[in-house]
């Protein structure tokens, strides 16, 4: 039987270090190199195993492999890109910057005695030679087929995919283009004159800016005329407000309200579903939608406003639950053979949707259904491979609306588009994307808004540094810039415990000051009902504690290291214990009252979703004698996440995938907001520290932001570094 990989004795490590380029010509040398990369954490074991699998598959009976080391190296790197968020390997880019093809350096790597870097291994490698090595038809195809790898792109810019991800991109391309093509036909475009009175009722003219374009109204109109639409915008720009009015518009059209004539007139309401990628994002949208629908003014829009209100959905599901996830398979219950029973699907926080989920979602949509994506194009992309929303919205800033779109939109809304958003050569996709451009949360006097804008500024490095420095030093009431050294445990403890309200000297006296974790732990202790209280009292208490916990959150970029989740969680726990706010017996007890936990994996049995946050509380045991504090039982209280204010109580022993969340990564915070957020940047450069990460962390703060720098220059470096996810969707 042939071994999984060649005998490494043919390429001793010393020889590999002397001549690393031999890994491109010798299988044993290549796998010795991959092993060293895996041991260092630069490459995943999975990536090395994939290369070994291809090597076995391409080895003939005589023991000779038809897969060259160059092909196997490309395969390992293409696999590795998926773990880093890329959909494929860009060969040209890899040759230009070889070291960026690996996770180099991983968190905490001292770089002592490193293996050969890709830049040394591939120093003399040319693109034509690499392309030629991929001409192996059993393993690599240039389109449809059954090979494990697909080579796509142009000759000058080839991209190597694992077949499944190439197929995902093809499916997304074709299904979106089909919907955009349908929108071009006259019978697919609603009469602008019919939309106008409904839009005017939903978006009355603002008295403070009667001539300013209402981008929410324009977005609603654009989304109302296409079977595929994207509404993007930053925090506070009104994405949820817009989509609630869009749903009212669509239902009014379906019910024949406002005196119009149209398909389904007078009777049949649309089947509309709302979804989000995570349980936390779904819960937030649930609360927001329910409140907005209740306040929506429908007078003058419908003969029976309450009937119209009743058919605007308020319940939000996770995408996994909507599509019907099945254990032990990537496939969902709903697909092209069993499409979703709906007419309209609205997906919030679409920046978090990866390429695989987007493909599955589009496959499960009925051909005539409408899809609306909501999200912030500038936020972090999905944890999994792809940046679908970012790719789709690459041209959103400029609008690129054709004269035909501008004319239709002017008739539907009564407002002309700004000249800078017009483009006679606008693409079909451009006509389906609307960008909300006015923040109603972060005004000109908001430091949070000004800093977020400076981080996103497209400008020369010097101009960008000046904008960031100006925002940090202006003295905004809602922004504090804090510097901590690695050994400043007192400074970190003070921030975590109190929130350092003294660092916001310009805060208005009428505003509730920023708080730290002492706030929610004090509510937990002081508001706890007596043991003999009924369940409703304990539910009310849990709601108070959970709400108070949302008033502060420590955010960080990394998982490991003193300024990552693992280090900060332990340091904050110690600080809270020293203040006698919690009692974990110096860390010996995993579960203790006040421990906040984050669900890290969907648990459909418990009804908990990835991203849900719960607080550990002590409850009286059934049948306990009143006043006997030793007869208490720990339970973890979670919001029900179904749009109600119910509390879900779970035994700690039933929670298998949770972690302490005194500190949370910015990635995990997506879909959440906190009254006071403290964003802690690491003390050393790291590839994960990007403009998108900093922007996302900053905009998690609703009212107060503390920006903590632990090393010089990391903020400015991050602001210049963009997430450049390789894919074919944007090409």
XYZ file of C-alpha atoms in Angstrom:
731
model
C 0.000 0.000 0.000
C 1.281 3.400 -0.936
C 1.931 5.822 1.947
C -0.084 9.041 2.234
C 2.996 11.141 1.602
C 6.528 10.572 0.413
C 9.360 9.553 2.688
C 10.761 12.778 4.076
C 14.262 11.375 4.515
C 14.828 12.266 0.865
C 14.787 15.904 1.839
C 16.400 16.531 5.205
C 15.397 19.759 6.870
C 18.909 21.122 6.666
C 18.953 20.685 2.891
C 15.500 22.266 2.634
C 16.694 25.310 4.551
C 19.723 25.615 2.289
C 17.745 25.270 -0.956
C 14.010 25.766 -0.260
C 13.247 25.997 -3.988
C 13.728 22.210 -4.240
C 10.238 21.878 -2.749
C 8.917 22.967 -6.172
C 10.555 19.995 -7.908
C 10.603 17.194 -5.341
C 7.555 15.671 -3.654
C 9.433 14.689 -0.513
C 10.851 18.175 -0.147
C 7.423 19.727 -0.694
C 5.763 17.657 2.026
C 8.654 18.320 4.389
C 8.058 22.021 3.809
C 4.289 21.704 4.289
C 4.880 19.790 7.522
C 7.049 22.597 8.849
C 4.453 25.192 7.894
C 1.741 23.168 9.635
C 3.867 22.741 12.763
C 4.409 26.493 12.893
C 0.710 27.281 12.422
C 1.211 28.949 9.059
C -0.798 26.262 7.258
C -3.680 24.088 8.455
C -3.380 20.318 8.750
C -6.435 20.168 6.525
C -4.584 21.956 3.720
C -1.635 19.604 3.894
C -4.017 16.611 3.940
C -5.756 17.904 0.806
C -2.437 18.060 -1.047
C -1.625 14.524 0.157
C -5.017 13.301 -1.095
C -4.398 14.724 -4.560
C -0.922 13.191 -4.555
C -2.393 9.739 -3.843
C -5.133 10.147 -6.435
C -2.631 11.097 -9.139
C -0.134 8.352 -8.400
C -0.107 5.527 -10.930
C 0.485 1.843 -10.203
C 4.175 2.317 -10.887
C 4.357 4.761 -7.988
C 4.917 7.843 -10.149
C 2.674 10.835 -9.366
C 1.298 12.842 -12.261
C 0.639 15.752 -9.900
C 3.738 17.906 -9.834
C 4.912 19.545 -6.589
C 3.894 22.888 -8.118
C 0.318 21.650 -8.531
C 0.216 20.250 -4.993
C 1.601 23.502 -3.556
C -1.103 25.452 -5.393
C -3.748 23.037 -4.074
C -2.566 23.391 -0.462
C -2.514 27.184 -0.751
C -5.951 27.280 -2.437
C -7.357 25.185 0.420
C -5.673 27.450 2.944
C -7.278 30.553 1.436
C -10.729 29.255 2.411
C -9.741 29.335 6.075
C -8.626 32.940 5.610
C -11.884 34.035 3.989
C -10.768 33.924 0.342
C -12.815 31.909 -2.148
C -9.834 31.037 -4.345
C -6.085 31.450 -4.863
C -5.025 34.310 -7.126
C -1.807 32.970 -8.660
C -0.580 36.340 -9.922
C -1.127 38.021 -6.569
C 0.521 35.120 -4.773
C 3.668 35.446 -6.880
C 3.720 39.193 -6.239
C 3.361 38.813 -2.440
C 4.022 35.134 -1.634
C 4.118 35.470 2.143
C 0.529 36.732 2.237
C -0.646 33.318 1.033
C -0.112 31.851 4.515
C -1.371 32.771 7.984
C 1.875 34.553 8.619
C 2.518 35.247 11.390
C -0.205 33.611 13.460
C -1.126 35.186 16.771
C 1.739 35.078 19.233
C 4.394 33.664 16.826
C 7.844 34.874 17.835
C 9.266 34.080 14.366
C 12.301 32.393 15.972
C 13.914 29.733 13.753
C 11.231 30.052 11.070
C 10.724 27.579 8.222
C 11.487 28.818 4.711
C 9.049 31.554 3.786
C 6.973 31.287 0.591
C 8.906 34.270 -0.753
C 12.108 32.191 -0.611
C 10.488 29.042 -1.973
C 8.888 30.803 -4.940
C 11.526 33.459 -5.586
C 12.275 32.183 -9.097
C 8.838 30.821 -9.972
C 7.126 32.394 -12.981
C 3.405 32.476 -13.736
C 3.636 30.542 -17.002
C 5.480 27.695 -15.297
C 2.893 27.530 -12.530
C 0.030 27.570 -15.016
C 1.699 24.792 -17.038
C 2.013 22.646 -13.913
C -1.757 22.926 -13.405
C -2.461 21.363 -16.804
C -3.416 18.042 -15.248
C -6.912 17.142 -16.568
C -7.571 14.495 -13.930
C -7.224 17.079 -11.156
C -7.780 20.513 -12.753
C -10.439 21.693 -15.233
C -11.256 25.123 -16.597
C -15.005 24.859 -16.081
C -17.721 22.274 -15.441
C -16.643 18.737 -14.661
C -15.757 16.535 -11.727
C -12.152 17.505 -11.029
C -11.387 18.636 -7.454
C -9.799 21.878 -8.733
C -10.949 24.521 -11.217
C -8.726 27.081 -12.936
C -10.650 30.241 -13.881
C -10.001 33.899 -14.558
C -7.794 35.281 -17.312
C -4.389 34.149 -18.518
C -2.848 37.194 -16.850
C -4.850 36.729 -13.641
C -5.621 33.012 -13.141
C -7.577 31.913 -10.069
C -7.500 28.391 -8.631
C -10.639 27.141 -6.872
C -11.746 24.089 -5.006
C -14.604 22.949 -7.216
C -17.368 23.449 -4.657
C -16.498 27.131 -4.237
C -16.182 27.692 -7.976
C -19.684 26.238 -8.310
C -20.991 28.498 -5.529
C -19.750 31.552 -7.428
C -21.232 30.323 -10.708
C -24.597 29.724 -9.057
C -24.633 33.155 -7.401
C -23.682 34.863 -10.680
C -26.307 33.080 -12.751
C -29.192 33.365 -10.282
C -28.651 37.069 -9.608
C -28.285 37.774 -13.325
C -31.511 35.888 -14.032
C -33.371 38.113 -11.584
C -31.754 41.263 -12.950
C -32.658 40.172 -16.476
C -36.278 39.709 -15.477
C -36.352 43.265 -14.132
C -35.447 44.643 -17.560
C -38.675 43.483 -19.196
C -41.530 45.977 -19.205
C -43.967 43.652 -17.460
C -41.544 43.182 -14.559
C -41.138 46.896 -13.807
C -44.002 48.366 -11.773
C -45.650 51.536 -12.943
C -43.772 54.442 -11.338
C -46.953 56.538 -11.262
C -48.652 53.836 -9.213
C -45.787 53.709 -6.712
C -45.577 57.449 -6.200
C -48.649 58.043 -3.982
C -47.727 55.026 -1.821
C -44.136 56.241 -1.458
C -45.322 59.764 -0.653
C -47.576 58.379 2.083
C -44.745 56.291 3.542
C -42.096 59.025 3.190
C -43.684 62.452 3.708
C -41.470 65.413 2.806
C -39.213 66.577 5.627
C -39.917 70.147 6.655
C -36.280 70.684 7.713
C -34.888 69.650 4.298
C -37.695 69.812 1.713
C -35.370 69.700 -1.308
C -32.838 67.133 -0.058
C -33.018 63.711 -1.654
C -34.523 61.105 0.656
C -32.257 58.106 0.067
C -34.561 55.846 2.077
C -37.408 56.675 -0.291
C -35.175 56.126 -3.329
C -33.959 52.799 -1.932
C -37.519 51.685 -1.276
C -38.502 52.542 -4.848
C -35.512 50.749 -6.390
C -36.104 47.645 -4.289
C -39.778 47.743 -5.201
C -39.120 47.331 -8.913
C -36.683 44.407 -8.949
C -36.698 40.751 -7.946
C -33.219 41.298 -6.544
C -32.194 44.356 -4.523
C -29.487 45.437 -2.107
C -29.875 48.224 0.462
C -26.576 49.161 2.085
C -25.642 51.857 4.573
C -23.762 52.494 7.771
C -25.171 52.438 11.325
C -28.101 54.758 11.831
C -28.797 55.328 8.133
C -32.211 53.699 8.445
C -31.893 50.301 6.774
C -34.571 48.779 8.997
C -36.827 51.818 8.625
C -36.505 51.543 4.860
C -37.243 47.830 4.710
C -40.332 48.137 6.934
C -41.718 50.747 4.543
C -40.694 48.588 1.593
C -42.715 45.702 3.027
C -45.685 48.041 3.516
C -45.293 49.163 -0.109
C -45.178 45.601 -1.436
C -48.172 44.496 0.623
C -50.132 47.597 -0.378
C -49.481 46.748 -4.033
C -50.441 43.119 -3.510
C -53.667 44.046 -1.723
C -54.553 46.692 -4.310
C -54.503 49.479 -1.732
C -54.408 53.193 -2.541
C -56.774 52.790 -5.437
C -54.290 51.053 -7.693
C -54.719 48.164 -10.015
C -52.323 45.297 -10.130
C -51.621 41.660 -9.819
C -53.282 40.128 -6.786
C -55.421 43.222 -6.305
C -57.697 43.299 -3.306
C -57.154 39.892 -1.721
C -53.885 38.024 -1.601
C -51.130 39.271 0.727
C -47.551 38.355 -0.068
C -45.809 35.609 1.884
C -42.844 37.489 3.331
C -40.047 35.993 5.462
C -37.342 37.860 7.372
C -33.977 36.259 8.163
C -30.507 37.004 9.506
C -27.270 34.979 9.607
C -27.027 34.603 13.412
C -29.426 34.271 16.316
C -28.222 37.557 17.794
C -28.759 39.438 14.529
C -32.176 37.813 14.152
C -33.178 38.844 17.677
C -32.082 42.447 17.093
C -33.988 42.693 13.825
C -36.978 41.065 15.512
C -37.109 43.767 18.162
C -36.490 46.586 15.682
C -39.051 45.391 13.123
C -41.749 44.827 15.747
C -41.310 48.343 17.125
C -41.238 49.999 13.708
C -44.297 48.154 12.405
C -46.262 49.131 15.507
C -45.416 52.835 14.968
C -45.826 52.863 11.191
C -48.331 55.482 10.065
C -50.536 53.799 7.461
C -53.382 56.302 7.492
C -54.138 57.426 3.971
C -52.271 54.450 2.546
C -54.923 51.787 3.021
C -58.678 51.630 3.518
C -58.004 49.260 6.402
C -54.633 50.281 7.907
C -54.707 47.563 10.557
C -55.219 44.864 7.965
C -52.179 46.147 6.087
C -50.208 46.326 9.339
C -51.154 42.732 10.174
C -49.579 41.344 6.989
C -46.211 43.039 7.545
C -44.150 40.272 9.197
C -42.441 40.807 12.536
C -40.830 37.419 13.212
C -37.228 36.881 12.137
C -35.548 33.517 11.649
C -31.921 32.537 11.244
C -30.979 31.507 7.722
C -30.085 28.024 8.919
C -33.510 27.555 10.450
C -35.263 29.088 7.444
C -33.507 26.813 4.958
C -33.827 23.789 7.217
C -30.355 22.717 8.263
C -29.804 18.988 8.563
C -27.261 17.250 10.823
C -24.114 15.818 9.241
C -24.627 17.451 5.851
C -24.109 20.821 4.171
C -27.369 20.396 2.292
C -30.591 22.028 3.471
C -34.159 20.753 3.343
C -35.077 23.611 1.030
C -33.341 23.678 -2.350
C -34.328 23.963 -6.015
C -36.371 20.764 -5.727
C -38.108 21.925 -2.533
C -38.149 25.750 -2.732
C -39.080 28.012 0.130
C -42.818 28.779 0.326
C -42.519 32.560 0.078
C -42.881 35.543 -2.229
C -40.350 37.877 -0.596
C -37.225 37.151 1.441
C -35.440 39.936 3.340
C -31.991 39.131 4.775
C -30.453 41.514 7.312
C -26.726 41.738 8.191
C -25.961 40.357 4.728
C -22.252 41.197 5.119
C -22.091 38.128 7.382
C -23.455 35.766 4.711
C -20.689 33.646 3.198
C -20.526 32.429 -0.395
C -21.829 28.935 0.422
C -24.853 30.210 2.337
C -25.640 32.790 -0.354
C -25.590 30.088 -3.026
C -27.852 27.830 -0.956
C -30.263 30.687 -0.262
C -30.539 31.665 -3.930
C -31.039 28.026 -4.907
C -33.945 27.663 -2.466
C -35.777 30.787 -3.691
C -38.761 30.255 -5.997
C -38.086 31.774 -9.455
C -40.680 34.526 -9.005
C -39.723 35.420 -5.423
C -38.081 38.707 -4.513
C -34.802 38.855 -2.556
C -33.736 41.959 -0.613
C -30.326 42.082 1.067
C -29.647 44.584 3.864
C -26.227 45.327 5.274
C -23.264 47.608 5.753
C -20.788 47.094 2.915
C -17.968 48.509 5.063
C -18.373 46.010 7.889
C -16.328 42.875 8.320
C -17.159 40.150 5.837
C -18.359 36.692 6.825
C -16.189 34.462 9.003
C -16.417 31.781 6.320
C -15.138 32.230 2.763
C -16.350 35.124 0.640
C -17.372 38.751 0.945
C -20.529 38.606 -1.123
C -22.098 41.882 -0.003
C -18.815 43.762 -0.393
C -18.349 42.358 -3.904
C -21.909 43.241 -4.919
C -21.605 46.766 -3.492
C -18.142 47.546 -4.886
C -19.621 50.393 -7.007
C -22.404 51.474 -4.628
C -20.703 54.711 -3.547
C -20.860 56.093 -7.084
C -24.441 54.992 -7.789
C -23.900 54.421 -11.550
C -27.592 54.767 -12.352
C -28.490 54.887 -16.037
C -30.640 57.688 -17.483
C -33.541 55.204 -17.749
C -33.280 54.334 -14.053
C -32.964 57.993 -13.086
C -36.046 58.896 -15.134
C -38.109 56.072 -13.626
C -36.904 56.896 -10.109
C -37.687 60.584 -10.548
C -41.222 59.734 -11.597
C -41.693 57.281 -8.716
C -40.247 59.482 -5.958
C -40.606 63.022 -7.249
C -36.953 63.724 -6.563
C -34.084 63.869 -9.075
C -30.911 61.903 -8.485
C -27.676 63.859 -7.933
C -25.683 64.158 -11.159
C -22.658 62.456 -9.590
C -24.647 59.217 -9.235
C -25.530 58.989 -12.948
C -23.662 56.819 -15.447
C -24.808 56.108 -18.998
C -22.776 52.880 -18.878
C -24.178 51.692 -15.548
C -24.383 47.920 -15.171
C -27.635 46.009 -14.501
C -26.440 45.232 -10.952
C -25.929 48.949 -10.227
C -29.620 49.585 -10.900
C -30.601 47.197 -8.097
C -28.359 48.646 -5.376
C -29.251 51.568 -3.144
C -26.896 53.165 -0.648
C -28.262 55.092 2.323
C -25.971 58.053 2.873
C -27.295 60.017 5.883
C -26.704 58.768 9.434
C -29.447 59.681 11.882
C -27.515 58.230 14.821
C -24.049 59.703 14.342
C -24.365 63.407 13.632
C -21.622 65.977 13.041
C -21.068 66.334 16.797
C -20.605 62.579 17.299
C -17.033 61.449 17.796
C -18.071 57.861 17.072
C -19.436 58.905 13.685
C -16.481 61.138 12.875
C -13.937 58.466 13.786
C -15.806 55.818 11.779
C -15.862 58.152 8.774
C -12.141 58.856 9.154
C -11.339 55.141 9.294
C -13.300 54.594 6.055
C -11.927 57.690 4.327
C -10.530 57.036 0.853
C -7.518 59.346 0.959
C -3.746 59.442 0.930
C -2.151 58.022 4.103
C -1.173 61.460 5.437
C -4.677 62.872 4.949
C -6.209 59.815 6.546
C -3.909 59.997 9.568
C -4.825 63.662 9.961
C -8.565 62.870 9.874
C -8.201 60.114 12.479
C -6.044 62.267 14.750
C -8.519 65.144 14.473
C -11.409 62.889 15.494
C -9.470 61.495 18.466
C -8.249 64.856 19.772
C -11.266 67.064 19.075
C -12.802 66.493 22.488
C -16.037 64.833 21.354
C -18.336 64.077 24.256
C -18.941 60.442 23.240
C -15.363 59.387 22.453
C -12.424 58.511 24.703
C -8.948 57.585 23.487
C -7.164 55.445 26.059
C -3.603 54.067 25.968
C -2.629 51.055 28.058
C 0.703 49.293 28.475
C 0.994 45.522 28.699
C 1.625 45.618 32.476
C -1.046 48.189 33.336
C -3.421 45.812 35.089
C -4.882 48.649 37.174
C -5.796 50.643 34.069
C -7.444 47.651 32.411
C -9.257 46.745 35.616
C -10.572 50.292 36.057
C -11.883 50.310 32.490
C -13.568 46.901 32.808
C -15.066 47.589 36.228
C -16.188 51.232 35.961
C -16.027 52.102 32.244
C -13.839 55.131 33.186
C -16.559 57.804 32.960
C -13.953 60.383 34.013
C -12.393 59.996 30.575
C -15.480 61.608 28.999
C -15.092 65.104 30.476
C -17.314 66.761 27.864
C -20.281 64.465 28.423
C -23.533 66.256 29.053
C -24.699 66.200 32.656
C -28.137 65.009 31.534
C -26.727 61.887 29.877
C -26.406 58.643 31.790
C -22.621 58.209 32.138
C -20.737 55.325 30.511
C -20.476 52.244 32.709
C -18.370 49.090 33.057
C -19.226 45.587 34.239
C -19.868 46.707 37.816
C -23.163 48.090 36.507
C -24.770 44.818 35.434
C -23.295 42.887 38.372
C -24.731 45.460 40.803
C -28.140 45.115 39.133
C -27.799 41.339 39.485
C -27.082 41.604 43.207
C -29.333 44.493 44.206
C -32.409 43.618 42.161
C -32.508 39.893 42.900
C -35.951 38.814 44.139
C -36.380 36.969 47.399
C -36.203 33.189 47.106
C -39.937 32.892 47.711
C -40.782 35.195 44.779
C -42.655 33.730 41.825
C -41.217 32.917 38.405
C -42.410 36.171 36.862
C -40.299 38.122 39.351
C -37.217 36.115 38.401
C -37.964 36.612 34.696
C -38.227 40.380 35.273
C -34.930 40.292 37.166
C -33.203 38.411 34.340
C -34.485 40.981 31.828
C -33.020 43.783 33.948
C -29.650 42.044 34.221
C -29.480 41.258 30.509
C -30.379 44.834 29.609
C -27.747 46.167 32.021
C -25.147 43.811 30.553
C -25.766 45.368 27.133
C -24.666 48.732 28.521
C -20.977 47.770 28.247
C -18.853 45.374 26.226
C -15.113 44.910 25.859
C -14.216 44.163 22.220
C -10.911 42.935 20.829
C -9.399 41.797 17.543
C -7.723 38.499 18.458
C -8.471 35.318 20.326
C -5.042 34.592 21.793
C -2.503 36.711 23.592
C -2.802 39.172 26.510
C -4.988 41.514 24.424
C -7.093 38.735 22.887
C -10.292 37.126 24.147
C -8.498 34.456 26.161
C -6.155 36.842 27.942
C -8.696 39.612 28.525
C -11.414 37.287 29.819
C -9.092 35.972 32.501
C -7.714 39.400 33.411
C -11.211 40.904 33.675
C -12.412 37.946 35.748
C -9.558 38.547 38.189
C -10.343 42.269 38.377
C -14.030 41.652 39.080
C -13.141 39.052 41.693
C -10.789 41.459 43.442
C -13.654 43.956 43.586
C -15.827 41.188 45.086
C -18.347 41.584 42.256
C -18.139 37.900 41.357
C -16.964 34.785 43.180
C -15.416 32.108 40.977
C -13.172 30.860 43.792
C -10.144 32.329 42.008
C -11.097 30.671 38.755
C -11.606 27.196 40.156
C -15.333 27.350 39.467
C -16.305 27.419 35.799
C -19.887 28.422 36.587
C -20.705 31.205 39.029
C -23.362 33.947 39.338
C -22.587 36.793 36.955
C -20.683 34.752 34.378
C -21.754 36.037 30.941
C -21.548 33.429 28.185
C -21.635 33.544 24.401
C -23.126 30.683 22.389
C -20.589 29.689 19.731
C -22.605 27.093 17.820
C -26.286 26.790 16.912
C -28.159 24.481 19.295
C -31.588 23.846 17.826
C -32.533 21.523 20.681
C -32.218 24.387 23.161
C -33.347 27.031 20.684
C -30.055 28.914 21.049
C -28.175 30.404 18.130
C -24.548 31.274 17.517
C -24.020 34.745 18.997
C -26.677 34.553 21.738
C -25.538 35.981 25.088
C -26.780 34.701 28.442
C -26.021 35.539 32.078
C -25.506 32.939 34.799
C -27.863 33.605 37.723
C -28.645 31.793 40.953
C -32.208 30.542 41.340
C -33.884 28.907 44.332
C -34.053 25.138 44.084
C -37.547 23.718 43.853
C -38.743 23.001 47.382
C -35.903 24.965 49.024
C -36.525 26.527 52.433
C -36.880 30.344 52.033
C -33.743 32.139 53.141
C -31.468 29.108 52.742
C -28.955 30.564 50.290
C -27.098 27.253 50.032
C -30.168 25.752 48.377
C -29.738 27.638 45.138
C -29.266 26.370 41.636
C -27.400 28.071 38.803
C -29.303 28.764 35.603
C -28.263 30.718 32.505
C -30.833 33.289 31.396
C -31.136 34.028 27.667
C -33.546 36.299 25.825
C -36.015 34.089 23.972
C -34.964 35.690 20.674
C -38.443 35.423 19.175
C -39.487 39.057 19.382
C -41.121 38.606 22.771
C -39.635 39.541 26.123
C -39.665 35.938 27.354
C -36.663 34.542 29.221
C -35.216 31.140 28.477
C -33.617 29.444 31.511
C -31.024 26.760 30.752
C -29.035 24.488 33.062
C -25.292 25.109 32.615
C -24.718 21.376 32.114
C -26.797 21.497 28.933
C -24.634 24.190 27.332
C -21.937 22.491 25.288
C -20.686 25.304 23.031
C -20.309 28.485 25.097
C -17.455 30.703 26.227
C -17.074 33.478 28.797
C -17.735 36.833 27.201
C -16.299 39.569 29.381
C -14.307 40.125 26.182
C -15.653 39.402 22.708
C -14.001 39.481 19.299
C -15.227 42.120 16.911
C -16.206 39.308 14.530
C -18.560 37.862 17.158
C -20.003 41.302 17.927
C -21.445 41.760 14.441
C -25.189 42.166 14.641
C -24.927 43.599 18.177
C -24.866 47.089 19.672
C -23.768 48.228 23.109
C -24.431 51.489 24.928
C -20.703 51.709 25.734
C -18.166 49.697 23.723
C -14.464 49.581 24.553
C -12.413 48.481 21.534
C -8.985 47.148 22.548
C -6.373 47.008 19.781
C -3.408 44.598 20.132
C 0.131 45.736 20.851
C 1.753 44.206 17.755
C 0.975 44.149 14.019
C -1.347 41.391 12.880
C -2.920 40.700 9.483
C -6.350 40.411 11.082
C -6.183 44.063 12.192
C -7.831 45.834 9.241
C -9.855 48.903 8.430
C -13.058 46.810 8.319
C -12.403 45.319 11.746
C -11.740 48.697 13.373
C -14.785 50.264 11.676
C -17.018 47.393 12.780
C -15.757 47.606 16.357
C -16.232 51.383 16.507
C -19.796 51.202 15.207
C -20.862 48.620 17.800
C -20.982 51.594 20.209
C -24.401 53.190 20.357
C -23.676 56.065 22.744
C -20.122 55.851 24.146
C -16.869 54.563 22.660
C -13.547 53.963 24.384
C -10.746 53.238 21.917
C -7.848 51.510 23.654
C -4.423 51.375 22.024
C -1.852 49.041 23.580
C 0.906 49.541 21.028
C 2.125 52.479 18.970
C 0.789 52.896 15.453
C -1.571 49.932 15.329
C -4.665 52.076 14.720
C -3.094 54.000 11.843
C -1.694 50.827 10.289
C -5.062 49.091 10.530
C -6.847 52.034 8.923
C -4.598 51.657 5.855
C -5.043 47.876 5.598
C -8.161 46.637 3.834
C -9.638 43.160 3.774
C -8.948 42.113 0.196
C -10.824 38.872 -0.202
C -10.041 37.070 -3.411
C -13.080 35.948 -5.395
C -14.544 36.097 -8.867
C -17.811 37.806 -7.898
C -16.360 41.280 -8.196
C -14.714 40.635 -11.546
